[in-house]
Amino acid sequence: FLALAMDGGFLYQHKRQMQTAADSAALAGAYEVKRDDTITQTNLETAARHDAGLNGFTHGSDGIDIDINRPPESGPFAGKTSHVEAIITHPHRTFFARVLNLLGPGINFNTATVRARAVAGPLKAPQCIYAMNPTIGRSLWLEGTPDLIAPDCGVYVGSNAANAMHMQGQAAIDVAAINIVGNYTCEGGSCNNIDPDPNTGSASQSDPFASLPVPTPEGSCLSSPASGSGPATLYPGRYCNGIKIEGIPSAHFQPGVYYVENGFRITSTPVVTGSGVFFYIASGQLKIDGGANVTFSASTSGDYKGFVFFQSRTNTTDVILTGGTGMNINGAVYALGAKLDYAGGNCTTSPPKTMIVADTIHFVGHSCIGRPDDMFLASSSQVVLAE
């Protein structure tokens, strides 16, 4: 019993340390494969074993053996060259179990071999919804009668709370994958409306757009059209007093970068269009509501390709995007420091290709999101632990 308690506890702790090293090695290998799909086995092993060494386990030292397999040799990802398997084994001396050698010849309790295994690779499905707050409950919240339909992309909830994702009423969610660091809760039987089952206890993920630069305001201040005027055309540049589209029949945004201070607002029922547009919300509120018929598409080139809205990371003002079925945002909405309310998209036609990254996300009505284009799908290149 002393051997079980002391040696068993020590070896278990040792395995936990080894698991961290195995996770690190698998991730390092998978990142190398993502960077260069033609990487040689030797270079792959060098990169993966280097990261294991940074976590205290060096291949060939003290009997430590680190096998790096591409593709994995076992498990659900066996044969998949996109994934990398790391297996660490380490024969370790025992302290008290060695006395059990007295039980008879041929028995060796002097050492016990500890083994840790990990597999890493790209996300099974691209992610288009990120609720990034690390601790708050209801970081992703669906209430009322929303149907979150995004069958071609996944959801990430970064909160470690027991109710990191919460659903109530007749809410339903149909996506490719749901990864939650914490857990989820439901009311009113809404758990029956989740497809697929969430992956709880998932690994934390970093901001997918942390490297996105902040634009520099240029030129003199431009003005948005006055309420009650006729159809309007807006041009890229700096809008010091904000942009407000209200009380006019239509507005069209020319392609380019719009640097907006003191808020962006579209309300009532104008027809608003813009292709190749990017809006940086430096201050004030981003708000589209009132049944506005809005269609925006991101640029396909430049620093901000794939982005429609980027709210300053230090701007914590709530984002309201509740334009309903007439709101179609084809591109990323990036509001890392803000709560975002969303209701939009039309599933009976082509759903908008939207990605949402925010501190917390609240779906309050029927919402439909299609798979974002690869041009801005940073999440499609992310590597995660698969096993």
Short mmCIF file of N, CA and C in Angstrom, two decimals, residues 213-325:
data_model
loop_
_atom_site.label_atom_id
_atom_site.label_comp_id
_atom_site.label_asym_id
_atom_site.label_seq_id
_atom_site.Cartn_x
_atom_site.Cartn_y
_atom_site.Cartn_z
N PRO A 213 -3.43 44.85 -37.95
CA PRO A 213 -3.00 46.22 -37.60
C PRO A 213 -4.17 47.18 -37.52
N VAL A 214 -3.99 48.24 -36.76
CA VAL A 214 -4.98 49.31 -36.66
C VAL A 214 -4.71 50.33 -37.77
N PRO A 215 -5.72 50.71 -38.55
CA PRO A 215 -5.48 51.69 -39.62
C PRO A 215 -5.17 53.08 -39.07
N THR A 216 -4.52 53.88 -39.86
CA THR A 216 -4.19 55.25 -39.49
C THR A 216 -5.16 56.21 -40.19
N PRO A 217 -5.79 57.12 -39.42
CA PRO A 217 -6.72 58.06 -40.07
C PRO A 217 -5.97 59.00 -41.00
N GLU A 218 -6.54 59.23 -42.16
CA GLU A 218 -5.90 60.08 -43.15
C GLU A 218 -6.90 61.06 -43.74
N GLY A 219 -6.42 62.23 -44.12
CA GLY A 219 -7.24 63.21 -44.82
C GLY A 219 -8.13 64.01 -43.89
N SER A 220 -8.86 64.93 -44.49
CA SER A 220 -9.79 65.76 -43.73
C SER A 220 -11.06 64.99 -43.41
N CYS A 221 -11.84 65.52 -42.49
CA CYS A 221 -13.04 64.82 -42.02
C CYS A 221 -14.15 64.88 -43.07
N LEU A 222 -14.75 63.74 -43.32
CA LEU A 222 -15.90 63.64 -44.23
C LEU A 222 -17.18 63.58 -43.41
N SER A 223 -18.31 63.83 -44.09
CA SER A 223 -19.60 63.85 -43.40
C SER A 223 -20.53 62.80 -43.98
N SER A 224 -21.37 62.24 -43.12
CA SER A 224 -22.39 61.30 -43.59
C SER A 224 -23.58 62.08 -44.11
N PRO A 225 -24.44 61.48 -44.94
CA PRO A 225 -25.56 62.22 -45.53
C PRO A 225 -26.58 62.66 -44.48
N ALA A 226 -27.19 63.79 -44.74
CA ALA A 226 -28.18 64.33 -43.82
C ALA A 226 -29.48 63.56 -43.94
N SER A 227 -30.17 63.40 -42.81
CA SER A 227 -31.47 62.74 -42.81
C SER A 227 -32.44 63.53 -43.67
N GLY A 228 -33.24 62.82 -44.48
CA GLY A 228 -34.21 63.47 -45.33
C GLY A 228 -33.71 63.78 -46.72
N SER A 229 -32.41 63.56 -46.96
CA SER A 229 -31.86 63.81 -48.29
C SER A 229 -32.14 62.61 -49.20
N GLY A 230 -31.71 62.70 -50.45
CA GLY A 230 -31.96 61.63 -51.40
C GLY A 230 -30.91 60.53 -51.30
N PRO A 231 -30.86 59.64 -52.29
CA PRO A 231 -29.86 58.57 -52.31
C PRO A 231 -28.46 59.16 -52.17
N ALA A 232 -27.61 58.43 -51.45
CA ALA A 232 -26.28 58.97 -51.13
C ALA A 232 -25.19 57.99 -51.52
N THR A 233 -24.03 58.54 -51.83
CA THR A 233 -22.83 57.76 -52.07
C THR A 233 -21.76 58.22 -51.10
N LEU A 234 -21.15 57.28 -50.39
CA LEU A 234 -20.11 57.61 -49.43
C LEU A 234 -18.77 57.08 -49.92
N TYR A 235 -17.71 57.78 -49.53
CA TYR A 235 -16.38 57.46 -50.02
C TYR A 235 -15.44 57.14 -48.85
N PRO A 236 -14.42 56.35 -49.10
CA PRO A 236 -13.47 56.01 -48.04
C PRO A 236 -12.81 57.26 -47.47
N GLY A 237 -12.40 57.16 -46.21
CA GLY A 237 -11.74 58.29 -45.57
C GLY A 237 -12.05 58.33 -44.09
N ARG A 238 -11.82 59.48 -43.50
CA ARG A 238 -12.01 59.66 -42.06
C ARG A 238 -13.34 60.36 -41.79
N TYR A 239 -14.14 59.75 -40.94
CA TYR A 239 -15.43 60.32 -40.55
C TYR A 239 -15.35 60.66 -39.06
N CYS A 240 -15.01 61.93 -38.79
CA CYS A 240 -14.76 62.35 -37.40
C CYS A 240 -16.02 62.39 -36.56
N ASN A 241 -17.16 62.66 -37.19
CA ASN A 241 -18.42 62.75 -36.47
C ASN A 241 -19.31 61.54 -36.71
N GLY A 242 -18.71 60.45 -37.09
CA GLY A 242 -19.46 59.21 -37.26
C GLY A 242 -20.13 59.10 -38.61
N ILE A 243 -20.76 57.94 -38.82
CA ILE A 243 -21.57 57.68 -40.00
C ILE A 243 -22.96 57.29 -39.53
N LYS A 244 -23.97 57.99 -40.05
CA LYS A 244 -25.35 57.68 -39.68
C LYS A 244 -26.21 57.68 -40.94
N ILE A 245 -26.80 56.52 -41.23
CA ILE A 245 -27.68 56.37 -42.39
C ILE A 245 -29.09 56.21 -41.85
N GLU A 246 -29.88 57.27 -42.00
CA GLU A 246 -31.24 57.27 -41.46
C GLU A 246 -32.08 58.28 -42.24
N GLY A 247 -33.32 57.88 -42.55
CA GLY A 247 -34.22 58.81 -43.21
C GLY A 247 -33.89 59.10 -44.66
N ILE A 248 -33.14 58.23 -45.31
CA ILE A 248 -32.88 58.37 -46.74
C ILE A 248 -33.22 57.05 -47.42
N PRO A 249 -33.55 57.06 -48.71
CA PRO A 249 -33.99 55.81 -49.36
C PRO A 249 -32.87 54.79 -49.55
N SER A 250 -31.65 55.27 -49.82
CA SER A 250 -30.57 54.33 -50.09
C SER A 250 -29.22 55.00 -49.90
N ALA A 251 -28.21 54.13 -49.71
CA ALA A 251 -26.83 54.63 -49.61
C ALA A 251 -25.90 53.56 -50.16
N HIS A 252 -24.86 54.02 -50.84
CA HIS A 252 -23.87 53.09 -51.38
C HIS A 252 -22.48 53.53 -50.93
N PHE A 253 -21.72 52.57 -50.40
CA PHE A 253 -20.36 52.82 -49.95
C PHE A 253 -19.39 52.36 -51.02
N GLN A 254 -18.53 53.28 -51.46
CA GLN A 254 -17.49 52.92 -52.43
C GLN A 254 -16.43 52.06 -51.74
N PRO A 255 -15.73 51.21 -52.49
CA PRO A 255 -14.71 50.34 -51.88
C PRO A 255 -13.60 51.14 -51.20
N GLY A 256 -13.09 50.59 -50.10
CA GLY A 256 -11.97 51.23 -49.42
C GLY A 256 -12.10 51.15 -47.91
N VAL A 257 -11.21 51.88 -47.23
CA VAL A 257 -11.12 51.87 -45.77
C VAL A 257 -11.82 53.11 -45.21
N TYR A 258 -12.74 52.87 -44.27
CA TYR A 258 -13.47 53.94 -43.60
C TYR A 258 -13.04 53.97 -42.13
N TYR A 259 -12.45 55.08 -41.74
CA TYR A 259 -12.01 55.26 -40.35
C TYR A 259 -13.10 56.08 -39.66
N VAL A 260 -13.81 55.45 -38.71
CA VAL A 260 -15.03 56.05 -38.16
C VAL A 260 -14.84 56.36 -36.67
N GLU A 261 -15.03 57.63 -36.33
CA GLU A 261 -15.03 58.04 -34.93
C GLU A 261 -16.45 58.44 -34.54
N ASN A 262 -16.80 58.21 -33.29
CA ASN A 262 -18.10 58.61 -32.75
C ASN A 262 -19.27 57.85 -33.37
N GLY A 263 -19.05 56.60 -33.71
CA GLY A 263 -20.15 55.70 -34.00
C GLY A 263 -20.52 55.51 -35.46
N PHE A 264 -21.12 54.32 -35.70
CA PHE A 264 -21.61 53.93 -37.02
C PHE A 264 -23.02 53.42 -36.82
N ARG A 265 -24.01 54.03 -37.51
CA ARG A 265 -25.42 53.67 -37.27
C ARG A 265 -26.18 53.59 -38.58
N ILE A 266 -26.88 52.48 -38.78
CA ILE A 266 -27.84 52.34 -39.87
C ILE A 266 -29.15 51.89 -39.25
N THR A 267 -30.22 52.66 -39.47
CA THR A 267 -31.49 52.31 -38.86
C THR A 267 -32.62 52.61 -39.82
N SER A 268 -33.84 52.31 -39.42
CA SER A 268 -35.06 52.37 -40.22
C SER A 268 -34.93 51.40 -41.39
N THR A 269 -35.38 51.74 -42.59
CA THR A 269 -35.41 50.76 -43.68
C THR A 269 -34.74 51.24 -44.96
N PRO A 270 -33.56 51.81 -44.89
CA PRO A 270 -32.88 52.16 -46.15
C PRO A 270 -32.25 50.93 -46.79
N VAL A 271 -31.95 51.04 -48.07
CA VAL A 271 -31.20 50.01 -48.78
C VAL A 271 -29.75 50.48 -48.81
N VAL A 272 -28.87 49.71 -48.20
CA VAL A 272 -27.48 50.11 -48.07
C VAL A 272 -26.60 49.02 -48.65
N THR A 273 -25.67 49.39 -49.51
CA THR A 273 -24.80 48.41 -50.17
C THR A 273 -23.35 48.88 -50.11
N GLY A 274 -22.46 47.94 -50.23
CA GLY A 274 -21.04 48.26 -50.29
C GLY A 274 -20.23 47.00 -50.53
N SER A 275 -19.40 47.00 -51.57
CA SER A 275 -18.56 45.86 -51.88
C SER A 275 -17.11 46.28 -51.77
N GLY A 276 -16.28 45.44 -51.13
CA GLY A 276 -14.88 45.80 -50.93
C GLY A 276 -14.68 46.86 -49.88
N VAL A 277 -15.57 46.87 -48.87
CA VAL A 277 -15.53 47.92 -47.84
C VAL A 277 -14.96 47.39 -46.54
N PHE A 278 -14.32 48.27 -45.79
CA PHE A 278 -13.79 47.95 -44.46
C PHE A 278 -14.02 49.16 -43.57
N PHE A 279 -14.66 48.91 -42.39
CA PHE A 279 -14.97 49.98 -41.45
C PHE A 279 -14.21 49.74 -40.14
N TYR A 280 -13.40 50.71 -39.76
CA TYR A 280 -12.74 50.66 -38.45
C TYR A 280 -13.48 51.60 -37.52
N ILE A 281 -14.04 51.03 -36.45
CA ILE A 281 -14.82 51.82 -35.49
C ILE A 281 -13.90 52.21 -34.35
N ALA A 282 -13.35 53.41 -34.43
CA ALA A 282 -12.38 53.85 -33.43
C ALA A 282 -13.05 54.19 -32.10
N SER A 283 -14.25 54.75 -32.16
CA SER A 283 -14.98 55.12 -30.95
C SER A 283 -16.46 55.14 -31.26
N GLY A 284 -17.29 55.15 -30.21
CA GLY A 284 -18.72 55.15 -30.40
C GLY A 284 -19.27 53.76 -30.67
N GLN A 285 -20.55 53.69 -30.99
CA GLN A 285 -21.24 52.40 -31.13
C GLN A 285 -21.43 52.01 -32.58
N LEU A 286 -21.24 50.73 -32.85
CA LEU A 286 -21.59 50.12 -34.12
C LEU A 286 -22.99 49.53 -33.97
N LYS A 287 -23.94 50.03 -34.78
CA LYS A 287 -25.32 49.58 -34.61
C LYS A 287 -26.04 49.55 -35.96
N ILE A 288 -26.62 48.39 -36.27
CA ILE A 288 -27.48 48.22 -37.44
C ILE A 288 -28.76 47.58 -36.95
N ASP A 289 -29.89 48.26 -37.10
CA ASP A 289 -31.15 47.71 -36.60
C ASP A 289 -32.30 48.30 -37.41
N GLY A 290 -33.52 48.07 -36.94
CA GLY A 290 -34.68 48.66 -37.57
C GLY A 290 -35.07 48.07 -38.90
N GLY A 291 -34.63 46.85 -39.19
CA GLY A 291 -35.02 46.21 -40.44
C GLY A 291 -34.32 46.77 -41.66
N ALA A 292 -33.15 47.38 -41.46
CA ALA A 292 -32.42 47.94 -42.59
C ALA A 292 -31.99 46.83 -43.55
N ASN A 293 -32.09 47.12 -44.83
CA ASN A 293 -31.69 46.18 -45.88
C ASN A 293 -30.23 46.47 -46.23
N VAL A 294 -29.30 45.75 -45.58
CA VAL A 294 -27.88 46.07 -45.66
C VAL A 294 -27.14 44.89 -46.26
N THR A 295 -26.34 45.14 -47.28
CA THR A 295 -25.47 44.11 -47.85
C THR A 295 -24.06 44.67 -47.98
N PHE A 296 -23.16 44.15 -47.17
CA PHE A 296 -21.76 44.55 -47.22
C PHE A 296 -20.91 43.33 -47.56
N SER A 297 -19.87 43.54 -48.37
CA SER A 297 -18.92 42.49 -48.69
C SER A 297 -17.51 43.02 -48.49
N ALA A 298 -16.67 42.18 -47.93
CA ALA A 298 -15.31 42.57 -47.63
C ALA A 298 -14.44 42.61 -48.88
N SER A 299 -13.32 43.29 -48.74
CA SER A 299 -12.34 43.34 -49.82
C SER A 299 -11.67 41.97 -49.96
N THR A 300 -11.19 41.69 -51.15
CA THR A 300 -10.49 40.42 -51.40
C THR A 300 -8.98 40.60 -51.46
N SER A 301 -8.50 41.78 -51.10
CA SER A 301 -7.05 42.02 -51.12
C SER A 301 -6.70 43.07 -50.08
N GLY A 302 -5.41 43.25 -49.83
CA GLY A 302 -4.96 44.26 -48.90
C GLY A 302 -4.90 43.77 -47.47
N ASP A 303 -4.47 44.66 -46.56
CA ASP A 303 -4.33 44.29 -45.15
C ASP A 303 -5.62 43.84 -44.51
N TYR A 304 -6.75 44.33 -45.02
CA TYR A 304 -8.04 44.06 -44.37
C TYR A 304 -8.95 43.20 -45.23
N LYS A 305 -8.34 42.39 -46.07
CA LYS A 305 -9.17 41.50 -46.88
C LYS A 305 -9.97 40.59 -45.97
N GLY A 306 -11.22 40.43 -46.32
CA GLY A 306 -12.08 39.55 -45.55
C GLY A 306 -12.75 40.18 -44.35
N PHE A 307 -12.40 41.42 -44.01
CA PHE A 307 -13.00 42.10 -42.84
C PHE A 307 -13.98 43.17 -43.31
N VAL A 308 -15.13 43.22 -42.66
CA VAL A 308 -16.07 44.31 -42.89
C VAL A 308 -16.01 45.30 -41.74
N PHE A 309 -16.07 44.80 -40.49
CA PHE A 309 -16.02 45.68 -39.31
C PHE A 309 -14.88 45.27 -38.39
N PHE A 310 -14.16 46.26 -37.90
CA PHE A 310 -13.12 46.07 -36.88
C PHE A 310 -13.34 47.18 -35.87
N GLN A 311 -13.88 46.81 -34.71
CA GLN A 311 -14.04 47.79 -33.64
C GLN A 311 -12.78 47.80 -32.79
N SER A 312 -12.29 48.99 -32.46
CA SER A 312 -11.08 49.12 -31.66
C SER A 312 -11.09 48.14 -30.50
N ARG A 313 -9.97 47.49 -30.27
CA ARG A 313 -9.88 46.49 -29.19
C ARG A 313 -10.14 47.11 -27.82
N THR A 314 -9.94 48.42 -27.70
CA THR A 314 -10.17 49.10 -26.42
C THR A 314 -11.56 49.72 -26.34
N ASN A 315 -12.34 49.61 -27.40
CA ASN A 315 -13.70 50.13 -27.42
C ASN A 315 -14.65 49.04 -26.92
N THR A 316 -15.15 49.20 -25.72
CA THR A 316 -16.00 48.18 -25.10
C THR A 316 -17.49 48.46 -25.27
N THR A 317 -17.83 49.44 -26.09
CA THR A 317 -19.24 49.75 -26.34
C THR A 317 -19.92 48.57 -27.04
N ASP A 318 -21.13 48.22 -26.55
CA ASP A 318 -21.85 47.09 -27.13
C ASP A 318 -22.05 47.28 -28.64
N VAL A 319 -21.90 46.19 -29.38
CA VAL A 319 -22.18 46.17 -30.81
C VAL A 319 -23.57 45.58 -31.02
N ILE A 320 -24.40 46.27 -31.79
CA ILE A 320 -25.77 45.81 -32.06
C ILE A 320 -25.90 45.56 -33.56
N LEU A 321 -26.03 44.31 -33.94
CA LEU A 321 -26.25 43.94 -35.34
C LEU A 321 -27.52 43.10 -35.41
N THR A 322 -28.65 43.77 -35.40
CA THR A 322 -29.94 43.09 -35.33
C THR A 322 -30.84 43.54 -36.49
N GLY A 323 -30.26 43.60 -37.67
CA GLY A 323 -31.02 44.05 -38.83
C GLY A 323 -32.00 43.03 -39.37
N GLY A 324 -31.91 41.79 -38.90
CA GLY A 324 -32.85 40.77 -39.34
C GLY A 324 -32.46 40.14 -40.66
N THR A 325 -33.44 39.57 -41.35
CA THR A 325 -33.16 38.81 -42.56
C THR A 325 -32.61 39.67 -43.69
#
